[in-house]
Amino acid sequence: MPKIQNAAISVVNPATEQIIGQVPDMPAEQVHKAVARAKKAWDGWRRTPAHEKAQMLREIARRIQDRADDLAKVLTQEGGKPFRENKDEMGWSASCFEFYAELARGRRGRVIPSIETSQLNLVVKEPYGVVGAIVPWNYPILLMAWKLAPALAAGNTIVLKPAEQTPLSTLAFERIFDVLPPGVVEIVTGLGETAGEAIVRHPDVALIAFTGSLETGKRISRICADMVKKAHLELGGKDAFVVCEDSDLDVAVKAVAWASFLNTGQVCTSAERVYVQKDIYKPFLERLADFTRSLRLGDGFDPATDVGPMIGGVYREKVEEHVRDALKRGAKLLAGGKRPKDRPRGFFYEPTVLADVDHKMTVMRDETFGPVCPVMPYRHFDDAIKLANDSIYGLGANLYTHDARKAKKFFEEVQAGTIWINDPLTDNDAGPFGGYKATGGSRELGEEGLEEFQQSKHVHWDFEQKAKPWWYPYGPKSNGSK
Ligand code: NAD
């Protein structure tokens, strides 16, 4: 890490509001130097044999696992989510590096049938060059892994910027990434508008892989469009969760609570709109409210904590605004709805259940990104599907049912990149993750996640040097011969 010689960003523990560290807000010149190092490293990295790359990626996975406790500790301090969730995040991140170490080792493209027998046609998958990876604070290590592992496996080098709220856990990876040749991964710190935009605007950065809000995604998209640069976008969500009348109520209640309050509701795939069939609406709400009130709010290091603080004051104010708007428009508050009295410090907000919401309310339209679970009844299953699709976003959608016909209809009709049936929010490295509509059309994980960082080159090769009958001249030769 360079010495702090520029304006510094203070990193705050969201549970205590204490400053726990500082990192530089790097000016453009410093980012440009990082890009130059990554560009220099690319020439060697793209030529590194796949099995050697795979060995290094596996070593990264091993180091993450070995240091999982320490890394999770740093992330709990700066990000606030419970230590056990951060330990899980380290495990998932290691698994992602392992997955791409294997996936990229055995493939480089394909051979396709040729037009003539003397020919060979290859589709060669090649890296882009320097990839700019910009990630948010809610899963800083996992979302970094989802970009870096496939991008590196594909032969790209990286300039990575963590969010200003959670740079310390990412900087701890400098000692993990030192298994790679110098310059292959460059970490820069700073604000989005300064360091982030310096990456996006740099002509030597060939692709931007961004996870974050819709507004930032649009801005990055506009800059990339002007430069004709590929933007890989993983933006906001407003996931629907539909509960059918045949569900086991106790299981469905726990599933909804976990999907709504995991990481204090700050998950792009949080259940932010819950639709419950009207015949079970009342008992479902009673149990959900009771269960929500039983959740323990606290510091992420306390093993008894279910729900930690939010990341910061601005994000909590947005949640408060959504709850205020809903109550003003007639929603009923069944649990939470306020800052906890016994925690004057820290960005805490009680897990909240709102009932009788409708689609005019902000809480059912805009991304809340906080511990709020708004619930609305529906009559027929087709109504639930219409409601689920009534959003600008299309990241994920959940369904609870045993009815296979409903399940099939749901996954065919709902416009979302992931459909979870009876198991909310579970990721699988082998399957793609990403969104429809305004969530952005990119995909991470799976084969699709590798392809995002590869461009295709078609090699058309003829082993015979023969003039082709379809070349000039089209008409009879000028001397009259045919
Ligand atoms: P944000 O867009 O404010 O910030 C995300 C990152 O972008 C940060 O590193 C930030 O510094 C950087 N940034 C900000 N402005 C920039 C600019 N002009 N140029 C370049 N970089 C810039 O997002 P946030 O509010 O901190 O994060 C939460 C959002 O992320 C939510 O909307 C959530 O849904 C989304 N998210 C999406 C996914 C997904 O996979 N679709 C996953 C996690 C989070």
Short mmCIF file of C-alpha atoms and ligand atoms in Angstrom, two decimals:
data_model
loop_
_atom_site.label_atom_id
_atom_site.label_comp_id
_atom_site.label_asym_id
_atom_site.label_seq_id
_atom_site.Cartn_x
_atom_site.Cartn_y
_atom_site.Cartn_z
CA MET A 1 0.00 0.00 0.00
CA PRO A 2 1.28 3.50 -0.75
CA LYS A 3 1.64 5.91 2.18
CA ILE A 4 -1.34 8.10 2.90
CA GLN A 5 -0.33 11.22 1.07
CA ASN A 6 -3.65 12.26 -0.42
CA ALA A 7 -7.02 13.05 1.06
CA ALA A 8 -7.88 10.14 3.33
CA ILE A 9 -11.13 8.26 3.74
CA SER A 10 -12.07 7.20 7.26
CA VAL A 11 -13.44 3.71 7.69
CA VAL A 12 -16.14 3.50 10.35
CA ASN A 13 -17.36 0.51 12.37
CA PRO A 14 -21.13 0.67 11.77
CA ALA A 15 -21.89 -0.98 15.12
CA THR A 16 -20.01 1.63 17.16
CA GLU A 17 -19.59 4.56 14.75
CA GLN A 18 -15.89 4.58 15.70
CA ILE A 19 -13.20 5.23 13.10
CA ILE A 20 -11.17 2.05 12.68
CA GLY A 21 -8.83 3.02 9.85
CA GLN A 22 -8.02 5.34 6.99
CA VAL A 23 -7.26 4.72 3.35
CA PRO A 24 -6.25 7.17 0.62
CA ASP A 25 -8.77 8.71 -1.73
CA MET A 26 -6.44 8.16 -4.65
CA PRO A 27 -6.32 10.86 -7.29
CA ALA A 28 -6.54 9.96 -10.97
CA GLU A 29 -2.72 9.98 -11.44
CA GLN A 30 -2.30 7.23 -8.87
CA VAL A 31 -5.07 5.14 -10.47
CA HIS A 32 -3.41 5.64 -13.85
CA LYS A 33 -0.17 4.21 -12.47
CA ALA A 34 -2.06 1.13 -11.27
CA VAL A 35 -3.61 0.74 -14.73
CA ALA A 36 -0.15 1.02 -16.32
CA ARG A 37 1.18 -1.75 -14.04
CA ALA A 38 -1.81 -3.97 -14.85
CA LYS A 39 -1.34 -3.31 -18.57
CA LYS A 40 2.34 -4.23 -18.36
CA ALA A 41 1.50 -7.43 -16.48
CA TRP A 42 -1.12 -8.48 -19.04
CA ASP A 43 1.34 -9.54 -21.69
CA GLY A 44 2.84 -12.19 -19.44
CA TRP A 45 -0.41 -13.18 -17.73
CA ARG A 46 -2.35 -13.85 -20.90
CA ARG A 47 0.43 -16.17 -22.08
CA THR A 48 0.68 -18.03 -18.76
CA PRO A 49 -0.37 -21.65 -19.34
CA ALA A 50 -3.85 -22.43 -18.07
CA HIS A 51 -2.67 -25.05 -15.58
CA GLU A 52 -0.28 -22.53 -14.00
CA LYS A 53 -3.04 -19.97 -13.71
CA ALA A 54 -5.23 -22.65 -12.17
CA GLN A 55 -2.56 -23.48 -9.59
CA MET A 56 -2.38 -19.85 -8.54
CA LEU A 57 -6.17 -19.51 -8.31
CA ARG A 58 -6.31 -22.64 -6.17
CA GLU A 59 -3.59 -21.22 -3.95
CA ILE A 60 -5.67 -18.05 -3.53
CA ALA A 61 -8.62 -20.24 -2.47
CA ARG A 62 -6.42 -22.10 0.02
CA ARG A 63 -5.10 -18.87 1.54
CA ILE A 64 -8.63 -17.47 1.90
CA GLN A 65 -9.66 -20.60 3.76
CA ASP A 66 -6.56 -20.52 5.97
CA ARG A 67 -7.11 -16.87 6.89
CA ALA A 68 -10.90 -16.93 6.95
CA ASP A 69 -11.16 -16.03 10.65
CA ASP A 70 -8.90 -12.97 10.36
CA LEU A 71 -10.51 -11.78 7.13
CA ALA A 72 -14.01 -12.24 8.53
CA LYS A 73 -12.98 -10.28 11.60
CA VAL A 74 -11.87 -7.28 9.55
CA LEU A 75 -15.05 -7.47 7.50
CA THR A 76 -17.23 -7.62 10.62
CA GLN A 77 -15.49 -4.50 11.93
CA GLU A 78 -15.97 -2.44 8.81
CA GLY A 79 -19.12 -3.96 7.29
CA GLY A 80 -21.16 -4.79 10.40
CA LYS A 81 -22.69 -8.09 9.37
CA PRO A 82 -22.44 -10.98 11.83
CA PHE A 83 -19.06 -12.72 12.00
CA ARG A 84 -20.60 -16.08 11.05
CA GLU A 85 -22.01 -14.54 7.85
CA ASN A 86 -18.60 -13.11 7.04
CA LYS A 87 -17.01 -16.51 7.63
CA ASP A 88 -19.52 -17.92 5.14
CA GLU A 89 -18.56 -15.17 2.72
CA MET A 90 -14.92 -16.27 2.89
CA GLY A 91 -15.92 -19.89 2.25
CA TRP A 92 -18.05 -18.97 -0.77
CA SER A 93 -15.26 -16.74 -2.13
CA ALA A 94 -12.68 -19.52 -1.85
CA SER A 95 -15.08 -21.87 -3.58
CA CYS A 96 -15.48 -19.42 -6.47
CA PHE A 97 -11.69 -19.29 -7.04
CA GLU A 98 -11.59 -23.10 -6.99
CA PHE A 99 -14.46 -23.33 -9.46
CA TYR A 100 -12.84 -21.06 -12.06
CA ALA A 101 -9.41 -22.65 -11.56
CA GLU A 102 -10.98 -25.86 -12.84
CA LEU A 103 -13.37 -24.42 -15.42
CA ALA A 104 -10.79 -22.40 -17.33
CA ARG A 105 -8.09 -25.07 -17.24
CA GLY A 106 -9.79 -27.34 -19.74
CA ARG A 107 -11.15 -25.02 -22.40
CA ARG A 108 -10.04 -22.26 -24.69
CA GLY A 109 -12.78 -22.22 -27.28
CA ARG A 110 -14.07 -24.74 -29.78
CA VAL A 111 -13.56 -26.22 -33.22
CA ILE A 112 -16.49 -25.71 -35.59
CA PRO A 113 -17.33 -27.49 -38.86
CA SER A 114 -15.59 -25.88 -41.81
CA ILE A 115 -16.98 -24.75 -45.14
CA GLU A 116 -14.46 -26.84 -47.14
CA THR A 117 -12.49 -29.98 -46.36
CA SER A 118 -9.10 -28.23 -46.57
CA GLN A 119 -10.02 -25.87 -43.74
CA LEU A 120 -9.97 -25.59 -39.98
CA ASN A 121 -12.26 -23.23 -38.11
CA LEU A 122 -11.51 -22.30 -34.52
CA VAL A 123 -13.40 -20.13 -32.07
CA VAL A 124 -10.70 -18.89 -29.71
CA LYS A 125 -11.68 -17.29 -26.42
CA GLU A 126 -9.38 -14.44 -25.53
CA PRO A 127 -9.10 -12.00 -22.64
CA TYR A 128 -9.95 -8.32 -23.01
CA GLY A 129 -6.85 -6.92 -21.29
CA VAL A 130 -7.13 -4.79 -18.17
CA VAL A 131 -10.48 -5.18 -16.41
CA GLY A 132 -11.71 -2.49 -14.00
CA ALA A 133 -13.58 -4.19 -11.14
CA ILE A 134 -15.70 -1.96 -8.90
CA VAL A 135 -17.58 -3.55 -6.02
CA PRO A 136 -19.97 -2.45 -3.26
CA TRP A 137 -19.72 -2.92 0.52
CA ASN A 138 -22.45 -5.50 1.20
CA TYR A 139 -20.46 -8.58 0.07
CA PRO A 140 -17.12 -6.99 -0.78
CA ILE A 141 -15.08 -10.18 -0.85
CA LEU A 142 -17.61 -12.42 -2.54
CA LEU A 143 -18.43 -9.90 -5.26
CA MET A 144 -14.73 -9.32 -5.79
CA ALA A 145 -14.23 -13.10 -6.16
CA TRP A 146 -17.11 -13.37 -8.65
CA LYS A 147 -15.27 -10.90 -10.90
CA LEU A 148 -11.62 -11.64 -10.26
CA ALA A 149 -11.70 -15.43 -10.39
CA PRO A 150 -13.25 -15.68 -13.90
CA ALA A 151 -11.47 -12.58 -15.21
CA LEU A 152 -8.07 -13.91 -14.11
CA ALA A 153 -8.83 -17.42 -15.32
CA ALA A 154 -9.69 -15.92 -18.70
CA GLY A 155 -6.29 -14.17 -18.81
CA ASN A 156 -7.20 -10.59 -17.91
CA THR A 157 -5.41 -8.43 -15.38
CA ILE A 158 -7.37 -6.33 -12.89
CA VAL A 159 -7.57 -2.94 -11.32
CA LEU A 160 -9.89 -3.40 -8.36
CA LYS A 161 -11.63 -0.74 -6.30
CA PRO A 162 -13.50 -1.71 -3.15
CA ALA A 163 -16.27 0.49 -1.77
CA GLU A 164 -15.14 3.34 0.46
CA GLN A 165 -17.00 1.76 3.41
CA THR A 166 -15.15 -1.60 3.25
CA PRO A 167 -11.63 -1.19 1.85
CA LEU A 168 -9.75 -2.84 4.75
CA SER A 169 -10.85 -6.43 4.14
CA THR A 170 -9.98 -6.03 0.45
CA LEU A 171 -6.56 -4.55 1.23
CA ALA A 172 -5.90 -7.61 3.42
CA PHE A 173 -5.96 -9.54 0.14
CA GLU A 174 -2.72 -7.91 -1.00
CA ARG A 175 -0.96 -10.66 0.97
CA ILE A 176 -3.16 -13.29 -0.65
CA PHE A 177 -2.78 -12.04 -4.20
CA ASP A 178 1.02 -11.92 -3.93
CA VAL A 179 0.99 -15.46 -5.31
CA LEU A 180 0.26 -13.76 -8.65
CA PRO A 181 2.93 -11.96 -10.71
CA PRO A 182 3.23 -8.24 -9.87
CA GLY A 183 0.59 -6.05 -11.52
CA VAL A 184 -1.89 -8.86 -12.23
CA VAL A 185 -4.20 -7.53 -9.50
CA GLU A 186 -3.85 -3.88 -8.53
CA ILE A 187 -5.99 -2.60 -5.66
CA VAL A 188 -6.82 1.10 -5.55
CA THR A 189 -8.85 2.88 -2.90
CA GLY A 190 -10.99 5.96 -3.03
CA LEU A 191 -14.37 7.44 -3.66
CA GLY A 192 -16.52 6.42 -6.58
CA GLU A 193 -16.47 9.82 -8.24
CA THR A 194 -12.67 10.08 -8.04
CA ALA A 195 -10.80 6.77 -8.05
CA GLY A 196 -13.79 4.81 -9.42
CA GLU A 197 -14.38 7.12 -12.33
CA ALA A 198 -10.65 7.32 -13.10
CA ILE A 199 -10.76 3.57 -13.72
CA VAL A 200 -13.88 3.78 -15.86
CA ARG A 201 -12.54 6.62 -18.01
CA HIS A 202 -9.09 5.16 -18.56
CA PRO A 203 -8.61 4.22 -22.24
CA ASP A 204 -6.42 1.23 -21.32
CA VAL A 205 -9.13 -0.35 -19.21
CA ALA A 206 -10.95 -2.52 -21.70
CA LEU A 207 -13.93 -3.66 -19.64
CA ILE A 208 -15.69 -2.42 -16.52
CA ALA A 209 -17.16 -5.04 -14.21
CA PHE A 210 -19.40 -3.17 -11.82
CA THR A 211 -21.73 -4.19 -9.01
CA GLY A 212 -23.67 -1.42 -7.31
CA SER A 213 -26.68 0.83 -7.50
CA LEU A 214 -28.81 1.52 -10.55
CA GLU A 215 -27.87 5.21 -10.57
CA THR A 216 -24.12 4.54 -10.55
CA GLY A 217 -24.61 1.79 -13.10
CA LYS A 218 -26.35 4.21 -15.46
CA ARG A 219 -23.56 6.74 -15.07
CA ILE A 220 -20.86 4.14 -15.73
CA SER A 221 -22.86 2.84 -18.66
CA ARG A 222 -23.04 6.31 -20.24
CA ILE A 223 -19.29 6.84 -19.89
CA CYS A 224 -18.58 3.37 -21.33
CA ALA A 225 -21.00 3.96 -24.22
CA ASP A 226 -19.12 7.11 -25.16
CA MET A 227 -15.86 5.16 -25.16
CA VAL A 228 -17.44 2.07 -26.80
CA LYS A 229 -16.24 0.02 -23.85
CA LYS A 230 -17.95 -3.06 -22.49
CA ALA A 231 -19.77 -2.52 -19.18
CA HIS A 232 -20.67 -5.58 -17.17
CA LEU A 233 -23.43 -4.42 -14.82
CA GLU A 234 -24.89 -6.08 -11.73
CA LEU A 235 -27.32 -3.51 -10.35
CA GLY A 236 -30.15 -3.25 -7.86
CA GLY A 237 -33.01 -5.60 -7.11
CA LYS A 238 -36.51 -5.67 -5.65
CA ASP A 239 -37.05 -9.40 -5.34
CA ALA A 240 -40.52 -10.84 -4.96
CA PHE A 241 -41.30 -13.71 -2.57
CA VAL A 242 -44.56 -15.55 -3.24
CA VAL A 243 -46.01 -17.86 -0.60
CA CYS A 244 -48.71 -20.29 -1.72
CA GLU A 245 -51.46 -21.65 0.49
CA ASP A 246 -50.06 -25.22 0.44
CA SER A 247 -46.82 -24.15 2.16
CA ASP A 248 -45.70 -25.22 5.59
CA LEU A 249 -46.33 -21.90 7.33
CA ASP A 250 -43.58 -22.16 9.93
CA VAL A 251 -40.97 -22.95 7.31
CA ALA A 252 -42.22 -20.22 4.96
CA VAL A 253 -42.19 -17.64 7.79
CA LYS A 254 -38.57 -18.46 8.64
CA ALA A 255 -37.63 -18.41 4.96
CA VAL A 256 -39.21 -14.98 4.44
CA ALA A 257 -37.58 -13.58 7.58
CA TRP A 258 -34.15 -14.86 6.60
CA ALA A 259 -34.49 -13.64 3.02
CA SER A 260 -35.62 -10.22 4.22
CA PHE A 261 -33.25 -9.63 7.14
CA LEU A 262 -30.04 -11.44 6.16
CA ASN A 263 -27.21 -8.90 6.27
CA THR A 264 -29.79 -6.45 7.69
CA GLY A 265 -31.68 -6.58 4.40
CA GLN A 266 -28.67 -5.26 2.53
CA VAL A 267 -28.52 -8.05 -0.02
CA CYS A 268 -29.21 -7.35 -3.69
CA THR A 269 -31.45 -10.45 -3.60
CA SER A 270 -33.23 -9.57 -0.34
CA ALA A 271 -36.92 -10.40 -0.36
CA GLU A 272 -38.26 -6.85 -0.65
CA ARG A 273 -41.83 -7.67 -1.72
CA VAL A 274 -43.70 -10.54 -0.09
CA TYR A 275 -46.99 -11.79 -1.55
CA VAL A 276 -49.01 -14.24 0.54
CA GLN A 277 -52.15 -16.06 -0.62
CA LYS A 278 -55.13 -14.46 1.14
CA ASP A 279 -56.38 -17.64 2.88
CA ILE A 280 -53.16 -17.90 4.88
CA TYR A 281 -52.40 -14.15 5.01
CA LYS A 282 -53.56 -13.56 8.60
CA PRO A 283 -51.87 -16.54 10.32
CA PHE A 284 -48.76 -15.97 8.20
CA LEU A 285 -48.50 -12.35 9.36
CA GLU A 286 -49.06 -13.24 13.02
CA ARG A 287 -46.25 -15.79 12.93
CA LEU A 288 -43.95 -13.56 10.89
CA ALA A 289 -44.41 -10.63 13.29
CA ASP A 290 -43.74 -12.88 16.33
CA PHE A 291 -40.70 -14.43 14.73
CA THR A 292 -39.32 -11.05 13.65
CA ARG A 293 -39.67 -9.64 17.16
CA SER A 294 -37.64 -12.61 18.44
CA LEU A 295 -34.62 -11.76 16.27
CA ARG A 296 -31.68 -10.36 18.19
CA LEU A 297 -30.17 -7.12 17.02
CA GLY A 298 -26.56 -6.49 17.98
CA ASP A 299 -22.87 -6.30 17.31
CA GLY A 300 -21.67 -8.74 14.67
CA PHE A 301 -19.08 -10.20 17.04
CA ASP A 302 -21.74 -11.32 19.55
CA PRO A 303 -22.55 -14.93 18.61
CA ALA A 304 -26.13 -14.36 19.74
CA THR A 305 -26.65 -11.62 17.13
CA ASP A 306 -29.03 -12.45 14.28
CA VAL A 307 -29.13 -9.00 12.69
CA GLY A 308 -26.31 -6.45 12.72
CA PRO A 309 -26.28 -2.70 12.07
CA MET A 310 -26.83 -1.10 8.69
CA ILE A 311 -23.74 0.15 6.88
CA GLY A 312 -24.34 3.86 7.44
CA GLY A 313 -26.64 6.72 8.35
CA VAL A 314 -27.66 7.68 4.82
CA TYR A 315 -28.82 4.13 4.09
CA ARG A 316 -30.81 4.01 7.35
CA GLU A 317 -32.50 7.32 6.54
CA LYS A 318 -33.66 5.88 3.22
CA VAL A 319 -35.22 2.93 5.07
CA GLU A 320 -36.95 5.32 7.49
CA GLU A 321 -38.32 7.29 4.57
CA HIS A 322 -39.75 4.13 2.94
CA VAL A 323 -41.42 3.05 6.19
CA ARG A 324 -42.83 6.56 6.77
CA ASP A 325 -44.26 6.68 3.25
CA ALA A 326 -45.86 3.23 3.63
CA LEU A 327 -47.48 4.07 6.97
CA LYS A 328 -48.73 7.40 5.63
CA ARG A 329 -50.40 5.54 2.74
CA GLY A 330 -52.16 3.02 4.97
CA ALA A 331 -49.72 0.16 5.65
CA LYS A 332 -49.85 -1.49 9.10
CA LEU A 333 -46.73 -1.80 11.22
CA LEU A 334 -46.53 -5.27 12.78
CA ALA A 335 -42.94 -5.29 14.05
CA GLY A 336 -39.97 -2.93 14.33
CA GLY A 337 -40.27 0.33 12.45
CA LYS A 338 -37.75 2.29 14.49
CA ARG A 339 -34.19 2.60 15.76
CA PRO A 340 -33.70 0.44 18.87
CA LYS A 341 -33.76 2.53 22.06
CA ASP A 342 -31.09 0.43 23.76
CA ARG A 343 -28.54 1.11 21.00
CA PRO A 344 -27.96 4.83 20.77
CA ARG A 345 -24.72 4.29 18.86
CA GLY A 346 -24.38 2.35 15.63
CA PHE A 347 -26.59 2.40 12.54
CA PHE A 348 -29.15 -0.05 13.91
CA TYR A 349 -32.73 -0.36 12.72
CA GLU A 350 -35.19 -2.93 14.01
CA PRO A 351 -36.26 -5.71 11.66
CA THR A 352 -39.59 -4.44 10.42
CA VAL A 353 -42.76 -6.06 9.11
CA LEU A 354 -45.31 -3.99 7.21
CA ALA A 355 -48.69 -5.43 6.22
CA ASP A 356 -51.37 -4.34 3.74
CA VAL A 357 -48.90 -2.60 1.48
CA ASP A 358 -49.63 -1.85 -2.19
CA HIS A 359 -47.67 -1.00 -5.30
CA LYS A 360 -48.22 2.74 -4.95
CA MET A 361 -45.95 2.75 -1.91
CA THR A 362 -42.26 3.50 -2.35
CA VAL A 363 -41.43 0.43 -0.27
CA MET A 364 -42.91 -1.77 -3.02
CA ARG A 365 -41.32 0.11 -5.92
CA ASP A 366 -37.85 1.40 -5.04
CA GLU A 367 -35.04 -0.70 -3.64
CA THR A 368 -35.12 -0.30 0.18
CA PHE A 369 -31.88 -2.16 0.96
CA GLY A 370 -32.63 -2.46 4.65
CA PRO A 371 -34.39 -4.70 7.21
CA VAL A 372 -37.95 -4.16 6.00
CA CYS A 373 -40.35 -6.91 4.98
CA PRO A 374 -43.50 -5.53 3.33
CA VAL A 375 -46.29 -8.10 2.91
CA MET A 376 -49.32 -7.95 0.61
CA PRO A 377 -52.13 -10.50 0.05
CA TYR A 378 -53.03 -11.97 -3.35
CA ARG A 379 -56.06 -14.00 -4.43
CA HIS A 380 -55.09 -16.08 -7.49
CA PHE A 381 -51.65 -17.40 -8.41
CA ASP A 382 -51.77 -15.49 -11.71
CA ASP A 383 -52.16 -12.26 -9.72
CA ALA A 384 -49.02 -13.13 -7.76
CA ILE A 385 -47.07 -13.58 -11.00
CA LYS A 386 -48.29 -10.22 -12.31
CA LEU A 387 -47.31 -8.54 -9.05
CA ALA A 388 -43.90 -10.24 -9.08
CA ASN A 389 -43.27 -8.88 -12.59
CA ASP A 390 -44.44 -5.37 -11.70
CA SER A 391 -40.96 -3.96 -11.05
CA ILE A 392 -38.27 -2.27 -13.07
CA TYR A 393 -35.80 -4.78 -11.59
CA GLY A 394 -35.43 -8.49 -12.36
CA LEU A 395 -32.69 -9.97 -10.19
CA GLY A 396 -34.30 -12.90 -8.34
CA ALA A 397 -37.68 -14.23 -7.28
CA ASN A 398 -38.75 -16.76 -4.65
CA LEU A 399 -41.64 -19.19 -4.49
CA TYR A 400 -42.89 -21.41 -1.68
CA THR A 401 -45.11 -24.24 -2.85
CA HIS A 402 -45.31 -28.02 -3.28
CA ASP A 403 -47.40 -27.64 -6.42
CA ALA A 404 -45.22 -28.52 -9.42
CA ARG A 405 -47.60 -26.85 -11.88
CA LYS A 406 -47.31 -23.55 -10.02
CA ALA A 407 -43.55 -23.92 -9.76
CA LYS A 408 -43.23 -24.49 -13.51
CA LYS A 409 -45.48 -21.57 -14.35
CA PHE A 410 -43.57 -19.34 -11.95
CA PHE A 411 -40.13 -20.07 -13.40
CA GLU A 412 -41.42 -19.70 -16.93
CA GLU A 413 -43.35 -16.46 -16.40
CA VAL A 414 -41.36 -14.48 -13.85
CA GLN A 415 -38.78 -12.14 -15.36
CA ALA A 416 -35.79 -12.66 -13.09
CA GLY A 417 -32.28 -14.06 -13.43
CA THR A 418 -32.65 -16.52 -10.54
CA ILE A 419 -35.78 -18.35 -9.44
CA TRP A 420 -35.59 -19.93 -5.99
CA ILE A 421 -38.24 -22.52 -5.21
CA ASN A 422 -38.40 -23.49 -1.51
CA ASP A 423 -34.79 -22.41 -0.81
CA PRO A 424 -34.23 -18.65 -0.82
CA LEU A 425 -30.97 -16.92 -1.77
CA THR A 426 -28.77 -19.99 -2.22
CA ASP A 427 -25.98 -19.54 -4.77
CA ASN A 428 -24.24 -22.25 -6.72
CA ASP A 429 -20.89 -21.45 -8.37
CA ALA A 430 -21.87 -23.59 -11.35
CA GLY A 431 -25.03 -21.61 -12.15
CA PRO A 432 -25.24 -18.06 -13.51
CA PHE A 433 -26.22 -15.13 -11.28
CA GLY A 434 -27.51 -11.82 -12.61
CA GLY A 435 -30.59 -9.94 -13.57
CA TYR A 436 -33.25 -9.17 -16.11
CA LYS A 437 -34.48 -5.63 -16.88
CA ALA A 438 -32.89 -2.72 -14.98
CA THR A 439 -30.74 -5.04 -12.88
CA GLY A 440 -28.48 -5.18 -15.95
CA GLY A 441 -28.16 -8.13 -18.28
CA SER A 442 -24.75 -9.40 -17.16
CA ARG A 443 -24.04 -12.72 -15.50
CA GLU A 444 -21.56 -13.84 -12.89
CA LEU A 445 -20.72 -17.42 -11.88
CA GLY A 446 -21.14 -20.49 -14.02
CA GLU A 447 -19.84 -20.79 -17.56
CA GLU A 448 -21.60 -17.51 -18.36
CA GLY A 449 -19.49 -15.76 -15.72
CA LEU A 450 -16.29 -16.83 -17.50
CA GLU A 451 -17.62 -15.83 -20.92
CA GLU A 452 -18.27 -12.28 -19.68
CA PHE A 453 -14.50 -11.84 -19.48
CA GLN A 454 -13.67 -13.48 -22.80
CA GLN A 455 -14.02 -12.20 -26.32
CA SER A 456 -14.43 -14.59 -29.19
CA LYS A 457 -12.03 -14.68 -32.11
CA HIS A 458 -12.95 -16.73 -35.17
CA VAL A 459 -9.92 -18.24 -36.91
CA HIS A 460 -10.71 -19.32 -40.49
CA TRP A 461 -7.75 -21.29 -41.81
CA ASP A 462 -7.32 -22.86 -45.25
CA PHE A 463 -4.41 -25.27 -45.70
CA GLU A 464 -4.49 -24.98 -49.50
CA GLN A 465 -3.55 -21.77 -51.32
CA LYS A 466 -5.97 -22.06 -54.22
CA ALA A 467 -7.78 -19.28 -56.05
CA LYS A 468 -11.46 -19.48 -55.29
CA PRO A 469 -14.03 -19.74 -58.08
CA TRP A 470 -16.07 -16.90 -56.51
CA TRP A 471 -13.24 -14.32 -56.77
CA TYR A 472 -12.76 -11.76 -59.60
CA PRO A 473 -13.21 -11.60 -62.44
CA TYR A 474 -16.94 -12.24 -62.39
CA GLY A 475 -17.33 -12.05 -66.17
CA PRO A 476 -15.30 -13.69 -69.02
CA LYS A 477 -11.55 -12.90 -68.97
CA SER A 478 -10.59 -9.78 -71.06
CA ASN A 479 -8.64 -11.88 -73.64
CA GLY A 480 -11.83 -13.73 -74.36
CA SER A 481 -10.83 -16.94 -72.63
CA LYS A 482 -13.32 -18.43 -70.18
P1 NAD B 1 -22.92 2.42 -5.29
O1 NAD B 1 -23.30 2.35 -6.70
O2 NAD B 1 -23.09 3.71 -4.58
O3 NAD B 1 -21.37 2.02 -5.07
C1 NAD B 1 -20.84 0.81 -5.55
C2 NAD B 1 -19.39 1.00 -5.94
O4 NAD B 1 -19.32 1.93 -7.00
C3 NAD B 1 -18.51 1.57 -4.83
O5 NAD B 1 -17.24 0.98 -4.91
C4 NAD B 1 -18.41 3.05 -5.21
O6 NAD B 1 -17.26 3.67 -4.71
C5 NAD B 1 -18.39 2.97 -6.71
N1 NAD B 1 -18.83 4.18 -7.41
C6 NAD B 1 -19.74 5.10 -7.01
N2 NAD B 1 -19.86 6.08 -7.93
C7 NAD B 1 -19.01 5.77 -8.95
C8 NAD B 1 -18.69 6.38 -10.19
N3 NAD B 1 -19.26 7.52 -10.57
N4 NAD B 1 -17.77 5.78 -10.98
C9 NAD B 1 -17.20 4.62 -10.61
N5 NAD B 1 -17.45 4.00 -9.44
C10 NAD B 1 -18.35 4.57 -8.62
O7 NAD B 1 -23.70 1.25 -4.57
P2 NAD B 1 -24.05 1.10 -3.05
O8 NAD B 1 -25.31 1.82 -2.77
O9 NAD B 1 -22.91 1.38 -2.19
O10 NAD B 1 -24.32 -0.50 -3.03
C11 NAD B 1 -25.53 -1.06 -2.94
C12 NAD B 1 -26.13 -1.34 -4.31
O11 NAD B 1 -25.44 -2.43 -4.92
C13 NAD B 1 -27.59 -1.79 -4.24
O12 NAD B 1 -28.33 -1.15 -5.23
C14 NAD B 1 -27.52 -3.28 -4.51
O13 NAD B 1 -28.68 -3.86 -5.05
C15 NAD B 1 -26.38 -3.35 -5.47
N6 NAD B 1 -25.85 -4.72 -5.51
C16 NAD B 1 -26.12 -5.48 -6.61
C17 NAD B 1 -25.66 -6.79 -6.67
C18 NAD B 1 -25.92 -7.65 -7.87
O14 NAD B 1 -25.27 -8.68 -8.02
N7 NAD B 1 -26.83 -7.28 -8.76
C19 NAD B 1 -24.93 -7.32 -5.60
C20 NAD B 1 -24.70 -6.51 -4.49
C21 NAD B 1 -25.15 -5.20 -4.46
#
